[in-house]
Amino acid sequence: MKWFSISAWLFLTLSLLGCQSMAQSKTIGAGARVVNTVPGTSIVRASFNGQGMGGGGGEECCVSLPEQWRPGMTATIEWVKDPSPDVNPGGRRAPRWNPDGTTPPEWHRWMKEHEANYVRRRVTMAVPKYEKVSSLVLVFLPCDEVYPLIDSAEQGRVFGGLRGRSSQGWDDEVVRRLGGKTKCQR
């Protein structure tokens, strides 16, 4: 009888430990945005572990992030890049819309050709260590690199003191602060 009670206790203990190891870490909702530092391109859309966001640069709500960083944490980031916004191969610009705001058939044909030139990328990478979740900023760097910024102090280090977002110097300084490449190998 004693062995039965020890066996039952051991089974229960191991079962509870197994449940504990399967427990998901706590997550929190955070704003998300895209910052593109590559001149002459635009990010059409991006996702972080399947959670999508637009590429327009404004903060969106929300993505779910683990409340605490853990060693070995990875993320899959996917994005669609427009390598030549507003222009198709050969330099052809989009036809004008109709005066009433509707799109002519030529515009739809142009857009279909334009979207065929989009570049799709996917990378699974280690998530940089973070202490305090601020928001998720996916920073797109030259050479099809991406850097996920989550930590509030790190966001301050990268973006702090920068002025004039529209200047090329702003993009270059963000790339420098993140240790990104400026010359890509072909």
PDB file of C-alpha atoms in Angstrom:
ATOM      1  CA  MET A   1       0.000   0.000   0.000  1.00  0.00           C
ATOM      2  CA  LYS A   2       2.859   2.332   0.848  1.00  0.00           C
ATOM      3  CA  TRP A   3       4.441   1.891  -2.605  1.00  0.00           C
ATOM      4  CA  PHE A   4       1.068   2.779  -4.179  1.00  0.00           C
ATOM      5  CA  SER A   5       0.881   6.070  -2.293  1.00  0.00           C
ATOM      6  CA  ILE A   6       4.503   6.937  -3.134  1.00  0.00           C
ATOM      7  CA  SER A   7       3.871   6.077  -6.786  1.00  0.00           C
ATOM      8  CA  ALA A   8       0.709   8.187  -6.854  1.00  0.00           C
ATOM      9  CA  TRP A   9       2.513  11.129  -5.211  1.00  0.00           C
ATOM     10  CA  LEU A  10       5.447  10.833  -7.648  1.00  0.00           C
ATOM     11  CA  PHE A  11       3.084  10.633 -10.629  1.00  0.00           C
ATOM     12  CA  LEU A  12       1.149  13.705  -9.473  1.00  0.00           C
ATOM     13  CA  THR A  13       4.355  15.690  -8.847  1.00  0.00           C
ATOM     14  CA  LEU A  14       5.817  14.839 -12.263  1.00  0.00           C
ATOM     15  CA  SER A  15       2.503  15.659 -13.958  1.00  0.00           C
ATOM     16  CA  LEU A  16       2.383  19.084 -12.327  1.00  0.00           C
ATOM     17  CA  LEU A  17       6.007  19.788 -13.277  1.00  0.00           C
ATOM     18  CA  GLY A  18       5.194  18.844 -16.857  1.00  0.00           C
ATOM     19  CA  CYS A  19       2.273  21.269 -16.895  1.00  0.00           C
ATOM     20  CA  GLN A  20       4.451  24.014 -15.444  1.00  0.00           C
ATOM     21  CA  SER A  21       7.088  23.617 -18.189  1.00  0.00           C
ATOM     22  CA  MET A  22       4.367  23.876 -20.848  1.00  0.00           C
ATOM     23  CA  ALA A  23       2.980  27.107 -19.419  1.00  0.00           C
ATOM     24  CA  GLN A  24       3.158  30.009 -21.838  1.00  0.00           C
ATOM     25  CA  SER A  25       5.017  33.105 -20.725  1.00  0.00           C
ATOM     26  CA  LYS A  26       2.860  36.141 -19.983  1.00  0.00           C
ATOM     27  CA  THR A  27       2.374  38.438 -22.934  1.00  0.00           C
ATOM     28  CA  ILE A  28       1.462  42.087 -23.174  1.00  0.00           C
ATOM     29  CA  GLY A  29       0.016  44.199 -25.944  1.00  0.00           C
ATOM     30  CA  ALA A  30       2.319  46.801 -27.466  1.00  0.00           C
ATOM     31  CA  GLY A  31       2.185  49.295 -30.294  1.00  0.00           C
ATOM     32  CA  ALA A  32       4.043  48.416 -33.468  1.00  0.00           C
ATOM     33  CA  ARG A  33       5.589  50.408 -36.291  1.00  0.00           C
ATOM     34  CA  VAL A  34       7.971  50.148 -39.207  1.00  0.00           C
ATOM     35  CA  VAL A  35      11.002  52.370 -39.782  1.00  0.00           C
ATOM     36  CA  ASN A  36      12.607  52.056 -43.212  1.00  0.00           C
ATOM     37  CA  THR A  37      16.149  53.461 -43.529  1.00  0.00           C
ATOM     38  CA  VAL A  38      16.653  52.424 -47.164  1.00  0.00           C
ATOM     39  CA  PRO A  39      16.228  55.347 -49.569  1.00  0.00           C
ATOM     40  CA  GLY A  40      14.282  54.739 -52.763  1.00  0.00           C
ATOM     41  CA  THR A  41      12.302  51.806 -51.331  1.00  0.00           C
ATOM     42  CA  SER A  42       9.205  51.351 -49.235  1.00  0.00           C
ATOM     43  CA  ILE A  43       8.013  48.590 -46.951  1.00  0.00           C
ATOM     44  CA  VAL A  44       4.510  47.604 -48.060  1.00  0.00           C
ATOM     45  CA  ARG A  45       3.758  45.363 -45.076  1.00  0.00           C
ATOM     46  CA  ALA A  46       5.595  43.389 -42.413  1.00  0.00           C
ATOM     47  CA  SER A  47       4.880  40.812 -39.732  1.00  0.00           C
ATOM     48  CA  PHE A  48       6.471  39.716 -36.470  1.00  0.00           C
ATOM     49  CA  ASN A  49       5.694  36.087 -35.609  1.00  0.00           C
ATOM     50  CA  GLY A  50       2.670  36.252 -37.887  1.00  0.00           C
ATOM     51  CA  GLN A  51       1.334  39.504 -36.398  1.00  0.00           C
ATOM     52  CA  GLY A  52       0.965  41.895 -39.300  1.00  0.00           C
ATOM     53  CA  MET A  53       1.549  45.615 -39.541  1.00  0.00           C
ATOM     54  CA  GLY A  54       1.517  48.129 -42.359  1.00  0.00           C
ATOM     55  CA  GLY A  55       4.659  49.659 -43.733  1.00  0.00           C
ATOM     56  CA  GLY A  56       3.602  53.291 -43.565  1.00  0.00           C
ATOM     57  CA  GLY A  57       5.669  54.119 -40.492  1.00  0.00           C
ATOM     58  CA  GLY A  58       2.918  55.197 -38.093  1.00  0.00           C
ATOM     59  CA  GLU A  59       2.359  53.297 -34.872  1.00  0.00           C
ATOM     60  CA  GLU A  60      -0.366  50.698 -34.982  1.00  0.00           C
ATOM     61  CA  CYS A  61      -2.032  48.742 -32.234  1.00  0.00           C
ATOM     62  CA  CYS A  62      -1.217  46.059 -31.236  1.00  0.00           C
ATOM     63  CA  VAL A  63       1.129  43.123 -31.249  1.00  0.00           C
ATOM     64  CA  SER A  64       1.499  40.625 -28.460  1.00  0.00           C
ATOM     65  CA  LEU A  65       5.005  40.370 -26.998  1.00  0.00           C
ATOM     66  CA  PRO A  66       6.366  38.221 -24.177  1.00  0.00           C
ATOM     67  CA  GLU A  67       6.453  40.353 -21.041  1.00  0.00           C
ATOM     68  CA  GLN A  68       9.975  39.168 -20.282  1.00  0.00           C
ATOM     69  CA  TRP A  69      12.833  38.343 -22.606  1.00  0.00           C
ATOM     70  CA  ARG A  70      14.223  34.799 -22.394  1.00  0.00           C
ATOM     71  CA  PRO A  71      17.533  33.482 -23.690  1.00  0.00           C
ATOM     72  CA  GLY A  72      17.072  31.667 -26.995  1.00  0.00           C
ATOM     73  CA  MET A  73      13.932  33.627 -27.916  1.00  0.00           C
ATOM     74  CA  THR A  74      13.510  33.915 -31.685  1.00  0.00           C
ATOM     75  CA  ALA A  75      11.129  35.688 -34.005  1.00  0.00           C
ATOM     76  CA  THR A  76      10.177  35.203 -37.629  1.00  0.00           C
ATOM     77  CA  ILE A  77       9.952  38.499 -39.469  1.00  0.00           C
ATOM     78  CA  GLU A  78       8.446  38.689 -42.932  1.00  0.00           C
ATOM     79  CA  TRP A  79       8.150  41.733 -45.141  1.00  0.00           C
ATOM     80  CA  VAL A  80       7.252  42.904 -48.610  1.00  0.00           C
ATOM     81  CA  LYS A  81       9.448  45.622 -50.061  1.00  0.00           C
ATOM     82  CA  ASP A  82       8.669  47.871 -53.011  1.00  0.00           C
ATOM     83  CA  PRO A  83      12.081  48.459 -54.628  1.00  0.00           C
ATOM     84  CA  SER A  84      10.812  51.320 -56.805  1.00  0.00           C
ATOM     85  CA  PRO A  85       7.815  53.132 -55.346  1.00  0.00           C
ATOM     86  CA  ASP A  86       5.661  55.001 -57.874  1.00  0.00           C
ATOM     87  CA  VAL A  87       7.621  53.723 -60.900  1.00  0.00           C
ATOM     88  CA  ASN A  88       7.442  50.525 -62.938  1.00  0.00           C
ATOM     89  CA  PRO A  89      10.340  49.015 -64.859  1.00  0.00           C
ATOM     90  CA  GLY A  90      11.378  51.402 -67.576  1.00  0.00           C
ATOM     91  CA  GLY A  91      10.438  54.373 -65.382  1.00  0.00           C
ATOM     92  CA  ARG A  92       6.723  54.350 -66.230  1.00  0.00           C
ATOM     93  CA  ARG A  93       4.625  56.211 -63.687  1.00  0.00           C
ATOM     94  CA  ALA A  94       1.082  55.235 -62.738  1.00  0.00           C
ATOM     95  CA  PRO A  95      -1.706  56.586 -64.956  1.00  0.00           C
ATOM     96  CA  ARG A  96      -3.839  59.325 -63.429  1.00  0.00           C
ATOM     97  CA  TRP A  97      -7.067  58.468 -61.698  1.00  0.00           C
ATOM     98  CA  ASN A  98     -10.331  59.606 -63.225  1.00  0.00           C
ATOM     99  CA  PRO A  99     -11.589  63.061 -62.200  1.00  0.00           C
ATOM    100  CA  ASP A 100     -14.369  61.424 -60.155  1.00  0.00           C
ATOM    101  CA  GLY A 101     -11.777  59.527 -58.049  1.00  0.00           C
ATOM    102  CA  THR A 102     -12.266  56.136 -59.672  1.00  0.00           C
ATOM    103  CA  THR A 103      -9.383  54.145 -61.097  1.00  0.00           C
ATOM    104  CA  PRO A 104      -9.180  53.523 -64.823  1.00  0.00           C
ATOM    105  CA  PRO A 105      -8.425  50.027 -66.191  1.00  0.00           C
ATOM    106  CA  GLU A 106      -4.929  51.220 -67.220  1.00  0.00           C
ATOM    107  CA  TRP A 107      -4.130  51.968 -63.578  1.00  0.00           C
ATOM    108  CA  HIS A 108      -5.124  48.435 -62.526  1.00  0.00           C
ATOM    109  CA  ARG A 109      -2.880  46.958 -65.249  1.00  0.00           C
ATOM    110  CA  TRP A 110      -0.032  49.245 -64.164  1.00  0.00           C
ATOM    111  CA  MET A 111      -0.506  48.226 -60.508  1.00  0.00           C
ATOM    112  CA  LYS A 112      -0.490  44.524 -61.361  1.00  0.00           C
ATOM    113  CA  GLU A 113       2.843  44.993 -63.164  1.00  0.00           C
ATOM    114  CA  HIS A 114       4.140  47.125 -60.292  1.00  0.00           C
ATOM    115  CA  GLU A 115       3.264  44.570 -57.595  1.00  0.00           C
ATOM    116  CA  ALA A 116       5.024  41.845 -59.609  1.00  0.00           C
ATOM    117  CA  ASN A 117       8.292  43.653 -58.773  1.00  0.00           C
ATOM    118  CA  TYR A 118       7.760  43.541 -55.004  1.00  0.00           C
ATOM    119  CA  VAL A 119      10.434  41.646 -53.089  1.00  0.00           C
ATOM    120  CA  ARG A 120       9.370  39.250 -50.329  1.00  0.00           C
ATOM    121  CA  ARG A 121      11.731  38.433 -47.478  1.00  0.00           C
ATOM    122  CA  ARG A 122      11.598  36.205 -44.420  1.00  0.00           C
ATOM    123  CA  VAL A 123      14.126  35.774 -41.626  1.00  0.00           C
ATOM    124  CA  THR A 124      14.095  33.936 -38.310  1.00  0.00           C
ATOM    125  CA  MET A 125      16.425  35.590 -35.860  1.00  0.00           C
ATOM    126  CA  ALA A 126      17.290  35.919 -32.187  1.00  0.00           C
ATOM    127  CA  VAL A 127      15.263  38.589 -30.409  1.00  0.00           C
ATOM    128  CA  PRO A 128      17.613  41.174 -28.882  1.00  0.00           C
ATOM    129  CA  LYS A 129      17.533  41.260 -25.086  1.00  0.00           C
ATOM    130  CA  TYR A 130      15.043  43.665 -23.574  1.00  0.00           C
ATOM    131  CA  GLU A 131      14.324  44.767 -20.018  1.00  0.00           C
ATOM    132  CA  LYS A 132      11.207  46.898 -20.414  1.00  0.00           C
ATOM    133  CA  VAL A 133       8.773  46.575 -23.326  1.00  0.00           C
ATOM    134  CA  SER A 134       8.097  49.916 -24.951  1.00  0.00           C
ATOM    135  CA  SER A 135       6.688  48.971 -28.342  1.00  0.00           C
ATOM    136  CA  LEU A 136       7.847  46.941 -31.317  1.00  0.00           C
ATOM    137  CA  VAL A 137       9.772  48.897 -33.931  1.00  0.00           C
ATOM    138  CA  LEU A 138      10.947  46.906 -36.942  1.00  0.00           C
ATOM    139  CA  VAL A 139      13.877  48.885 -38.354  1.00  0.00           C
ATOM    140  CA  PHE A 140      14.658  47.956 -41.961  1.00  0.00           C
ATOM    141  CA  LEU A 141      18.311  48.442 -42.828  1.00  0.00           C
ATOM    142  CA  PRO A 142      20.261  48.253 -46.095  1.00  0.00           C
ATOM    143  CA  CYS A 143      21.130  44.804 -47.461  1.00  0.00           C
ATOM    144  CA  ASP A 144      17.713  43.357 -46.520  1.00  0.00           C
ATOM    145  CA  GLU A 145      18.507  43.361 -42.820  1.00  0.00           C
ATOM    146  CA  VAL A 146      15.919  44.036 -40.133  1.00  0.00           C
ATOM    147  CA  TYR A 147      16.338  44.857 -36.469  1.00  0.00           C
ATOM    148  CA  PRO A 148      13.476  44.465 -33.967  1.00  0.00           C
ATOM    149  CA  LEU A 149      13.626  47.121 -31.228  1.00  0.00           C
ATOM    150  CA  ILE A 150      11.503  46.321 -28.181  1.00  0.00           C
ATOM    151  CA  ASP A 151      13.382  47.699 -25.160  1.00  0.00           C
ATOM    152  CA  SER A 152      12.513  51.281 -24.223  1.00  0.00           C
ATOM    153  CA  ALA A 153      16.116  52.185 -23.322  1.00  0.00           C
ATOM    154  CA  GLU A 154      17.402  50.749 -26.601  1.00  0.00           C
ATOM    155  CA  GLN A 155      14.794  52.717 -28.562  1.00  0.00           C
ATOM    156  CA  GLY A 156      16.005  55.839 -26.774  1.00  0.00           C
ATOM    157  CA  ARG A 157      19.627  55.020 -27.659  1.00  0.00           C
ATOM    158  CA  VAL A 158      18.812  54.471 -31.328  1.00  0.00           C
ATOM    159  CA  PHE A 159      16.342  57.313 -31.927  1.00  0.00           C
ATOM    160  CA  GLY A 160      17.278  59.767 -29.166  1.00  0.00           C
ATOM    161  CA  GLY A 161      18.602  63.150 -30.237  1.00  0.00           C
ATOM    162  CA  LEU A 162      17.851  62.638 -33.926  1.00  0.00           C
ATOM    163  CA  ARG A 163      16.181  65.457 -35.825  1.00  0.00           C
ATOM    164  CA  GLY A 164      14.743  65.880 -39.273  1.00  0.00           C
ATOM    165  CA  ARG A 165      13.375  62.412 -40.127  1.00  0.00           C
ATOM    166  CA  SER A 166      13.177  63.463 -43.766  1.00  0.00           C
ATOM    167  CA  SER A 167      16.953  63.900 -44.097  1.00  0.00           C
ATOM    168  CA  GLN A 168      19.287  61.169 -45.329  1.00  0.00           C
ATOM    169  CA  GLY A 169      21.529  61.856 -42.339  1.00  0.00           C
ATOM    170  CA  TRP A 170      18.781  60.574 -40.018  1.00  0.00           C
ATOM    171  CA  ASP A 171      18.638  57.198 -41.787  1.00  0.00           C
ATOM    172  CA  ASP A 172      22.437  56.907 -41.913  1.00  0.00           C
ATOM    173  CA  GLU A 173      22.706  57.619 -38.178  1.00  0.00           C
ATOM    174  CA  VAL A 174      20.075  54.980 -37.290  1.00  0.00           C
ATOM    175  CA  VAL A 175      21.936  52.419 -39.431  1.00  0.00           C
ATOM    176  CA  ARG A 176      25.225  53.370 -37.720  1.00  0.00           C
ATOM    177  CA  ARG A 177      23.720  53.122 -34.215  1.00  0.00           C
ATOM    178  CA  LEU A 178      22.364  49.649 -34.981  1.00  0.00           C
ATOM    179  CA  GLY A 179      25.640  48.464 -36.527  1.00  0.00           C
ATOM    180  CA  GLY A 180      24.054  47.878 -39.936  1.00  0.00           C
ATOM    181  CA  LYS A 181      25.959  47.465 -43.181  1.00  0.00           C
ATOM    182  CA  THR A 182      26.221  50.360 -45.583  1.00  0.00           C
ATOM    183  CA  LYS A 183      27.637  48.324 -48.475  1.00  0.00           C
ATOM    184  CA  CYS A 184      25.889  45.142 -49.575  1.00  0.00           C
ATOM    185  CA  GLN A 185      27.653  42.172 -51.075  1.00  0.00           C
ATOM    186  CA  ARG A 186      26.175  40.856 -54.291  1.00  0.00           C
TER     187      ARG A 186
END
